[in-house]
Amino acid sequence: MLQCLKEFVCLFAILTALNRGNAMNARHLIDLNDFSLQDWNRIIQLAQEMMDHPADYRDACRGRLMATLFYEPSTRTQMSFQAAICRLGGSYIGFDNPLNSSVAKGESLKDTVRIVSGYSDLLVIRNSLEGAAKAASLYSGCPVINAGDGGHLHPTQTLTDLVTLMKEKGTLTSLTVGLCGDLKNGRTVHSLIKALSQFSNRFILISTPELSVPSYIKDVMDAQGCPYREVFSLEEAIPQLDVLYMTRIQRERFASPQEYESQRNVYVLDKAKMQRAQKDLVVLHPLPRVDEIENEVDFDPRAKYFDQAKCGMFARMALITLLMESPYENPGPPPKSLPGVKCTNSRCITNHEHYLPKTFKESGGMYICEYCDQRIVL
Amino acid sequence: MLQCLKEFVCLFAILTALNRGNAMNARHLIDLNDFSLQDWNRIIQLAQEMMDHPADYRDACRGRLMATLFYEPSTRTQMSFQAAICRLGGSYIGFDNPLNSSVAKGESLKDTVRIVSGYSDLLVIRNSLEGAAKAASLYSGCPVINAGDGGHLHPTQTLTDLVTLMKEKGTLTSLTVGLCGDLKNGRTVHSLIKALSQFSNRFILISTPELSVPSYIKDVMDAQGCPYREVFSLEEAIPQLDVLYMTRIQRERFASPQEYESQRNVYVLDKAKMQRAQKDLVVLHPLPRVDEIENEVDFDPRAKYFDQAKCGMFARMALITLLMESPYENPGPPPKSLPGVKCTNSRCITNHEHYLPKTFKESGGMYICEYCDQRIVL
Amino acid sequence: MLQCLKEFVCLFAILTALNRGNAMNARHLIDLNDFSLQDWNRIIQLAQEMMDHPADYRDACRGRLMATLFYEPSTRTQMSFQAAICRLGGSYIGFDNPLNSSVAKGESLKDTVRIVSGYSDLLVIRNSLEGAAKAASLYSGCPVINAGDGGHLHPTQTLTDLVTLMKEKGTLTSLTVGLCGDLKNGRTVHSLIKALSQFSNRFILISTPELSVPSYIKDVMDAQGCPYREVFSLEEAIPQLDVLYMTRIQRERFASPQEYESQRNVYVLDKAKMQRAQKDLVVLHPLPRVDEIENEVDFDPRAKYFDQAKCGMFARMALITLLMESPYENPGPPPKSLPGVKCTNSRCITNHEHYLPKTFKESGGMYICEYCDQRIVL
């Protein structure tokens, strides 16, 4: 019943979007949660349409310029954005090597953002520090898209996942979704669970005890009334799944090489496991993969991770188009710092770019950093 | 009276430019001084128009290709040029990392220039050696723009400054212009003084004795009949200014870290100083800035340094368009060397690319190197 | 008589090409030998036409996207391809620094190719391992062009040479072609001899005994009935030549610096030698050159190596257009490995990317590796 209602809300949002034109409420994409359900649906809908009729959008951004500020190299994400703007008839400028850039002359993020946003219609920013995209949005003369800020957020990956699911399953609702691998550190996984929790799905969380989902993610599923189970065996779980989302075990997340080695090969998807799965299973992976999916699975028609990468380009095309179409006003002076409070997260951008106003939301006796979401007990 | 006459000349030039189409007399932009006053006005005028009606120029360079040969990385300058050609509907190719390039296989500047100018309609070159752009122009199959040749010239920065002043002040004439910081080493400052000396302005030169303007720049102001004063205190000078041009104290210009530290924080523009300034002061800075302008000044409406960066894009758009429209003939064999004379500047391109003809102008018992302007006593 | 017949075949192919539209039989350009004579002629013909009427092709690839995957930097080749797609109204994405790319996260060539070919209409790949482009073609969702795979193949260079000869000589037939320098290691030279052997030309092979052509290349000339002579003196050979193809002696090919030094300056083309040559000699060089052609030769009208570089852009424009116009089907699963056989070439891609099927052609009691052409005795 609840599920049915949500599905209705979802459909309603799509219809509304079609009626009222494409302008979005949000000016930037920093965190997917900043967007309304309506905005999500609008993007997903438009991505779908672009996939079906790419030639119709060949000039959608003609004369428009996107800048990619990649303080940390990430070739695939950058190429996906660049392909997206080119497919829309626009152009791009940017850098992917901070050592080559003026950053090396000691320029602040803020100044670079003000200058480059003066040249461009859209900024895409990637940085190893958490909250960097939020910081950029305070100063930018055009919309900002967060293309990854450290281990914090990577909203266009989640958007990609949603667009792929809608394409492959025709719905985002009532699916049994298995997530497998590193469920503790993967921001991609956390963000996807948060998003899919809004659409009455069921989760099967497949991991070792060491790499299980953090409790705040369980709180999200509970709050949305989404059933979930934690299991160890991929083999046992796979027959029940509509969707299997595999993840990479990242070396850099582990304290020691031994710990990494003990975890890295626990979950490997191979032909034998695929034989136990449903005929319409959809296998996703944010890529790059290392060993967690055998190459022999690649040509199985249920392996959709390469299609997913392509969906990512269409998701970005839709996002770019909608943000560029929305009205934009230059920001005024940034807000004031909350006196006497400092973010305790050493990876937070506010601890590296010192001019940034230190601002927090108050919630339940906590301060929550508006850049990196760190919780600070009062 | 003289001033009035000059203003007339300036206006006349603009009107003439509008009447006779856009073709320029100069084939390259190596040194701004190679351009006639008419050419300057044409560029400034067109930049202004592009700012007012950007959509009208969206296809001005459609099908045209610009190459950026950045032997020395300079992300902001490169992005400004790339944004400019994209805004005109053209495309770009290029490199910004000489280690990645064929230069590492020992190719001469000359050969790279001949090859890449065969692909392109315009070359933009940056190099740490003085005279490199001049050298490139001897061999290029298309117009060359100097985007900085070591500490020697950076004419599009000066063009940017002029376009910004025209936009913000509506005139280039009869202004009281303060220049503050490193007036000794800054090529930007020297070039701007030379340019503004042609339009009957007054200068207030604000620096420490160690970083004051060289005497040949004073000669220029004297020759043009422009009054100037050298002062130490920014605080005392600021109320009199129409324009304040701040500059960065560059670490790499100093013999020792101690010397740098003693100078770097002498001049800092802050809110307090801004309160002493006129209401229509225009604050400029070539950027990147380090500490010489406080962040608190950024949202003062008189702070125009970020607008200046944007004006730079329009200045480059105008320049690119005009150079591409002008007729171009391939150069013949380069001139012969003057026998027995060698440039004494170790940073001169002729001392690094040995095939270059060593050519000099003779003036007042001196040889002046045609690449780097080094003066050599006969 | 044979020659006359071949010329007829060549003309016939051109006429046929014009009649039946532009679609090519080959889906990829890995090795020029994979193309039919008809395909070659079609490309050369179209390149010629693009040179004569560039404006007609300004939108030939509008809305199309090319990706350049340069695992090994090669700025000139990359810029030539990028210029080509821009001149056709298309766009490009790509990388030229594998350290910046996801490769550093341990992604396989195959996965990168599947992802990026999902974004693009054409892949251009360069890699230091032999057979890399062939490997890419097994997985790519769009046509692949080999832009150099180690010392193995570089077919667009040969295409460039043919387009240049056709432009400068009006024919590819019955020429006396001198090849000078490193004839042992130069893949460019081998590939050009193979190509020109199909058109009844005569060869004069000018080298030291240490750097003479390998015997399998002599076999090719013999099989095609092309007369050739091996000589030592460039000075003596030059008066007989219609074409002189100079090559660089590459330091990295020699076992010791002494060996390199002993060979590098044996052949230097200078004005004196040019005076002995025919009036309509055409001097070519794949570039970059080091010392083997004196700068004084550059402005001799017979020096065509810079025009050759420009012809390379047109050759690539023609190739890109034809491949993009040809129908393309996604490849299915790759073929199976031949059990128990492994390529013995340590530079072969199959010895670095282990998932690749190890496939071989059988010929005369040998296995020939389908990636790198290594011959393995059974």
GROMACS .gro file of C-alpha atoms in nm, chain C residues 26-303:
model
  278
  782ALA     CA    1   3.726  -0.304  -4.299
  783ARG     CA    2   3.582  -0.208  -3.962
  784HIS     CA    3   3.910  -0.106  -3.800
  785LEU     CA    4   4.250   0.018  -3.910
  786ILE     CA    5   4.495  -0.203  -3.723
  787ASP     CA    6   4.732  -0.292  -4.004
  788LEU     CA    7   4.721  -0.122  -4.342
  789ASN     CA    8   4.745  -0.468  -4.500
  790ASP     CA    9   4.400  -0.550  -4.363
  791PHE     CA   10   4.260  -0.296  -4.608
  792SER     CA   11   4.187  -0.380  -4.967
  793LEU     CA   12   4.355  -0.184  -5.244
  794GLN     CA   13   4.011  -0.042  -5.305
  795ASP     CA   14   3.991   0.089  -4.950
  796TRP     CA   15   4.333   0.248  -4.979
  797ASN     CA   16   4.237   0.423  -5.294
  798ARG     CA   17   3.914   0.541  -5.145
  799ILE     CA   18   4.098   0.701  -4.853
  800ILE     CA   19   4.367   0.859  -5.070
  801GLN     CA   20   4.106   0.991  -5.309
  802LEU     CA   21   3.894   1.139  -5.035
  803ALA     CA   22   4.197   1.293  -4.863
  804GLN     CA   23   4.286   1.463  -5.189
  805GLU     CA   24   3.937   1.600  -5.224
  806MET     CA   25   3.934   1.725  -4.867
  807MET     CA   26   4.262   1.905  -4.932
  808ASP     CA   27   4.115   2.073  -5.240
  809HIS     CA   28   3.780   2.163  -5.079
  810PRO     CA   29   3.820   2.166  -4.702
  811ALA     CA   30   3.513   2.384  -4.645
  812ASP     CA   31   3.291   2.115  -4.800
  813TYR     CA   32   3.381   1.879  -4.516
  814ARG     CA   33   3.350   2.125  -4.230
  815ASP     CA   34   3.045   1.945  -4.094
  816ALA     CA   35   3.115   1.593  -4.218
  817CYS     CA   36   3.146   1.461  -3.862
  818ARG     CA   37   2.930   1.712  -3.681
  819GLY     CA   38   2.790   1.559  -3.363
  820ARG     CA   39   3.053   1.283  -3.375
  821LEU     CA   40   3.298   1.206  -3.097
  822MET     CA   41   3.647   1.055  -3.122
  823ALA     CA   42   3.841   0.926  -2.822
  824THR     CA   43   4.220   0.923  -2.817
  825LEU     CA   44   4.358   0.664  -2.576
  826PHE     CA   45   4.728   0.745  -2.569
  827TYR     CA   46   4.885   0.512  -2.315
  828GLU     CA   47   5.214   0.644  -2.439
  829PRO     CA   48   5.241   1.015  -2.511
  830SER     CA   49   5.289   1.115  -2.875
  831THR     CA   50   5.185   1.475  -2.899
  832ARG     CA   51   5.224   1.515  -3.272
  833THR     CA   52   5.024   1.207  -3.368
  834GLN     CA   53   4.757   1.295  -3.114
  835MET     CA   54   4.734   1.655  -3.234
  836SER     CA   55   4.708   1.537  -3.595
  837PHE     CA   56   4.409   1.318  -3.509
  838GLN     CA   57   4.251   1.588  -3.295
  839ALA     CA   58   4.298   1.848  -3.567
  840ALA     CA   59   4.143   1.604  -3.814
  841ILE     CA   60   3.823   1.550  -3.616
  842CYS     CA   61   3.794   1.924  -3.541
  843ARG     CA   62   3.834   2.007  -3.911
  844LEU     CA   63   3.540   1.775  -3.975
  845GLY     CA   64   3.321   1.950  -3.718
  846GLY     CA   65   3.346   1.674  -3.460
  847SER     CA   66   3.485   1.667  -3.105
  848TYR     CA   67   3.735   1.463  -2.909
  849ILE     CA   68   3.796   1.332  -2.561
  850GLY     CA   69   4.090   1.130  -2.435
  851PHE     CA   70   4.404   1.102  -2.231
  852ASP     CA   71   4.774   1.113  -2.302
  853ASN     CA   72   4.916   1.036  -1.965
  854PRO     CA   73   4.849   0.688  -1.834
  855LEU     CA   74   4.968   0.788  -1.488
  856ASN     CA   75   4.673   1.023  -1.461
  857SER     CA   76   4.430   0.766  -1.586
  858SER     CA   77   4.231   0.490  -1.433
  859VAL     CA   78   4.495   0.255  -1.565
  860ALA     CA   79   4.674   0.349  -1.245
  861LYS     CA   80   4.385   0.192  -1.055
  862GLY     CA   81   4.464  -0.135  -1.229
  863GLU     CA   82   4.199  -0.131  -1.500
  864SER     CA   83   4.251  -0.364  -1.794
  865LEU     CA   84   4.284  -0.233  -2.150
  866LYS     CA   85   3.968  -0.428  -2.232
  867ASP     CA   86   3.755  -0.253  -1.969
  868THR     CA   87   3.882   0.092  -2.062
  869VAL     CA   88   3.806   0.017  -2.426
  870ARG     CA   89   3.455  -0.109  -2.352
  871ILE     CA   90   3.374   0.195  -2.140
  872VAL     CA   91   3.522   0.464  -2.362
  873SER     CA   92   3.392   0.309  -2.683
  874GLY     CA   93   3.047   0.337  -2.523
  875TYR     CA   94   3.094   0.714  -2.515
  876SER     CA   95   3.247   0.751  -2.861
  877ASP     CA   96   3.210   0.690  -3.232
  878LEU     CA   97   3.577   0.608  -3.288
  879LEU     CA   98   3.876   0.503  -3.077
  880VAL     CA   99   4.230   0.603  -3.161
  881ILE     CA  100   4.474   0.401  -2.957
  882ARG     CA  101   4.847   0.424  -2.899
  883ASN     CA  102   5.034   0.191  -2.672
  884SER     CA  103   5.394   0.083  -2.627
  885LEU     CA  104   5.296  -0.286  -2.641
  886GLU     CA  105   5.271  -0.465  -2.974
  887GLY     CA  106   4.925  -0.578  -3.073
  888ALA     CA  107   4.746  -0.341  -2.835
  889ALA     CA  108   4.521  -0.195  -3.105
  890LYS     CA  109   4.428  -0.543  -3.227
  891ALA     CA  110   4.342  -0.635  -2.868
  892ALA     CA  111   4.128  -0.321  -2.836
  893SER     CA  112   3.938  -0.406  -3.153
  894LEU     CA  113   3.818  -0.734  -2.999
  895TYR     CA  114   3.620  -0.546  -2.735
  896SER     CA  115   3.542  -0.206  -2.881
  897GLY     CA  116   3.188  -0.084  -2.941
  898CYS     CA  117   3.313   0.136  -3.227
  899PRO     CA  118   3.589   0.133  -3.492
  900VAL     CA  119   3.951   0.136  -3.371
  901ILE     CA  120   4.244   0.310  -3.536
  902ASN     CA  121   4.595   0.197  -3.450
  903ALA     CA  122   4.802   0.509  -3.383
  904GLY     CA  123   5.114   0.308  -3.310
  905ASP     CA  124   5.165  -0.012  -3.111
  906GLY     CA  125   5.525  -0.014  -2.999
  907GLY     CA  126   5.769  -0.086  -3.279
  908HIS     CA  127   5.509  -0.296  -3.458
  909LEU     CA  128   5.270  -0.092  -3.675
  910HIS     CA  129   5.179   0.271  -3.739
  911PRO     CA  130   4.949   0.250  -4.040
  912THR     CA  131   4.834   0.613  -4.048
  913GLN     CA  132   5.196   0.716  -4.103
  914THR     CA  133   5.207   0.500  -4.414
  915LEU     CA  134   4.873   0.636  -4.524
  916THR     CA  135   5.017   0.984  -4.478
  917ASP     CA  136   5.314   0.892  -4.696
  918LEU     CA  137   5.089   0.762  -4.973
  919VAL     CA  138   4.861   1.066  -4.964
  920THR     CA  139   5.165   1.293  -4.981
  921LEU     CA  140   5.315   1.107  -5.275
  922MET     CA  141   4.987   1.113  -5.462
  923LYS     CA  142   4.962   1.487  -5.403
  924GLU     CA  143   5.322   1.567  -5.491
  925LYS     CA  144   5.376   1.317  -5.774
  926GLY     CA  145   5.023   1.258  -5.902
  927THR     CA  146   5.088   0.884  -5.897
  928LEU     CA  147   5.202   0.604  -5.671
  929THR     CA  148   5.346   0.405  -5.960
  930SER     CA  149   5.680   0.368  -6.139
  931LEU     CA  150   5.874   0.589  -5.905
  932THR     CA  151   6.237   0.553  -5.807
  933VAL     CA  152   6.218   0.574  -5.432
  934GLY     CA  153   6.526   0.617  -5.214
  935LEU     CA  154   6.502   0.527  -4.848
  936CYS     CA  155   6.787   0.646  -4.633
  937GLY     CA  156   6.902   0.596  -4.276
  938ASP     CA  157   6.786   0.331  -4.034
  939LEU     CA  158   6.625   0.077  -4.265
  940LYS     CA  159   6.660  -0.202  -4.012
  941ASN     CA  160   6.451  -0.079  -3.720
  942GLY     CA  161   6.217   0.169  -3.880
  943ARG     CA  162   5.864   0.029  -3.890
  944THR     CA  163   5.770   0.332  -4.100
  945VAL     CA  164   6.014   0.235  -4.371
  946HIS     CA  165   5.911  -0.130  -4.375
  947SER     CA  166   5.547  -0.045  -4.399
  948LEU     CA  167   5.609   0.206  -4.679
  949ILE     CA  168   5.812  -0.044  -4.880
  950LYS     CA  169   5.534  -0.301  -4.843
  951ALA     CA  170   5.277  -0.049  -4.959
  952LEU     CA  171   5.476   0.089  -5.252
  953SER     CA  172   5.572  -0.262  -5.364
  954GLN     CA  173   5.215  -0.304  -5.474
  955PHE     CA  174   5.252  -0.029  -5.731
  956SER     CA  175   5.556  -0.130  -5.940
  957ASN     CA  176   5.812   0.105  -5.796
  958ARG     CA  177   6.192   0.081  -5.785
  959PHE     CA  178   6.378   0.113  -5.456
  960ILE     CA  179   6.724   0.234  -5.370
  961LEU     CA  180   6.805   0.139  -5.014
  962ILE     CA  181   7.066   0.371  -4.868
  963SER     CA  182   7.213   0.259  -4.537
  964THR     CA  183   7.514   0.132  -4.352
  965PRO     CA  184   7.549  -0.247  -4.346
  966GLU     CA  185   7.451  -0.241  -3.977
  967LEU     CA  186   7.120  -0.069  -4.052
  968SER     CA  187   7.017  -0.238  -4.378
  969VAL     CA  188   6.665  -0.371  -4.447
  970PRO     CA  189   6.578  -0.710  -4.302
  971SER     CA  190   6.551  -0.998  -4.543
  972TYR     CA  191   6.176  -1.039  -4.510
  973ILE     CA  192   6.132  -0.693  -4.660
  974LYS     CA  193   6.354  -0.793  -4.951
  975ASP     CA  194   6.126  -1.094  -4.993
  976VAL     CA  195   5.829  -0.859  -5.028
  977MET     CA  196   5.998  -0.657  -5.303
  978ASP     CA  197   6.103  -0.973  -5.481
  979ALA     CA  198   5.757  -1.123  -5.460
  980GLN     CA  199   5.606  -0.810  -5.615
  981GLY     CA  200   5.872  -0.792  -5.882
  982CYS     CA  201   6.004  -0.455  -5.768
  983PRO     CA  202   6.370  -0.395  -5.849
  984TYR     CA  203   6.587  -0.270  -5.563
  985ARG     CA  204   6.951  -0.190  -5.493
  986GLU     CA  205   7.133  -0.153  -5.163
  987VAL     CA  206   7.389   0.125  -5.163
  988PHE     CA  207   7.597   0.308  -4.908
  989SER     CA  208   7.636   0.656  -5.054
  990LEU     CA  209   7.348   0.902  -5.041
  991GLU     CA  210   7.555   1.141  -5.251
  992GLU     CA  211   7.587   0.892  -5.534
  993ALA     CA  212   7.226   0.775  -5.517
  994ILE     CA  213   7.048   1.107  -5.496
  995PRO     CA  214   7.061   1.208  -5.868
  996GLN     CA  215   6.852   0.905  -5.965
  997LEU     CA  216   6.569   0.956  -5.721
  998ASP     CA  217   6.212   1.073  -5.771
  999VAL     CA  218   6.152   1.047  -5.398
 1000LEU     CA  219   6.394   1.053  -5.105
 1001TYR     CA  220   6.256   0.926  -4.777
 1002MET     CA  221   6.489   1.021  -4.493
 1003THR     CA  222   6.461   0.862  -4.149
 1004ARG     CA  223   6.578   0.934  -3.802
 1005ILE     CA  224   6.841   0.719  -3.635
 1006GLN     CA  225   6.673   0.648  -3.301
 1007ARG     CA  226   6.898   0.640  -2.999
 1008GLU     CA  227   6.673   0.389  -2.824
 1009ARG     CA  228   6.734   0.127  -3.093
 1010PHE     CA  229   7.103   0.086  -3.016
 1011ALA     CA  230   7.269  -0.139  -2.765
 1012SER     CA  231   7.529   0.119  -2.666
 1013PRO     CA  232   7.578   0.496  -2.692
 1014GLN     CA  233   7.898   0.426  -2.890
 1015GLU     CA  234   7.708   0.231  -3.151
 1016TYR     CA  235   7.452   0.513  -3.178
 1017GLU     CA  236   7.720   0.778  -3.215
 1018SER     CA  237   7.897   0.581  -3.488
 1019GLN     CA  238   7.579   0.568  -3.698
 1020ARG     CA  239   7.388   0.886  -3.628
 1021ASN     CA  240   7.571   1.125  -3.854
 1022VAL     CA  241   7.652   0.904  -4.148
 1023TYR     CA  242   7.360   1.044  -4.348
 1024VAL     CA  243   7.295   1.414  -4.345
 1025LEU     CA  244   7.099   1.579  -4.623
 1026ASP     CA  245   7.236   1.925  -4.697
 1027LYS     CA  246   7.230   2.185  -4.971
 1028ALA     CA  247   7.530   2.035  -5.148
 1029LYS     CA  248   7.356   1.699  -5.186
 1030MET     CA  249   7.034   1.868  -5.291
 1031GLN     CA  250   7.222   2.033  -5.577
 1032ARG     CA  251   7.292   1.690  -5.723
 1033ALA     CA  252   6.922   1.593  -5.713
 1034GLN     CA  253   6.653   1.617  -5.979
 1035LYS     CA  254   6.443   1.929  -6.001
 1036ASP     CA  255   6.128   1.744  -5.911
 1037LEU     CA  256   6.269   1.532  -5.628
 1038VAL     CA  257   6.036   1.503  -5.331
 1039VAL     CA  258   6.206   1.483  -4.991
 1040LEU     CA  259   5.997   1.321  -4.717
 1041HIS     CA  260   6.062   1.244  -4.351
 1042PRO     CA  261   5.818   1.104  -4.093
 1043LEU     CA  262   5.941   1.362  -3.838
 1044PRO     CA  263   6.062   1.449  -3.584
 1045ARG     CA  264   6.402   1.489  -3.744
 1046VAL     CA  265   6.712   1.543  -3.543
 1047ASP     CA  266   7.027   1.614  -3.744
 1048GLU     CA  267   6.971   1.408  -4.057
 1049ILE     CA  268   6.834   1.700  -4.260
 1050GLU     CA  269   7.009   2.035  -4.232
 1051ASN     CA  270   6.784   2.330  -4.155
 1052GLU     CA  271   6.917   2.500  -4.470
 1053VAL     CA  272   6.721   2.246  -4.677
 1054ASP     CA  273   6.386   2.343  -4.523
 1055PHE     CA  274   6.307   2.625  -4.764
 1056ASP     CA  275   6.409   2.429  -5.072
 1057PRO     CA  276   6.085   2.379  -5.268
 1058ARG     CA  277   6.162   2.008  -5.292
 1059ALA     CA  278   6.159   1.969  -4.913
   0.00000   0.00000   0.00000
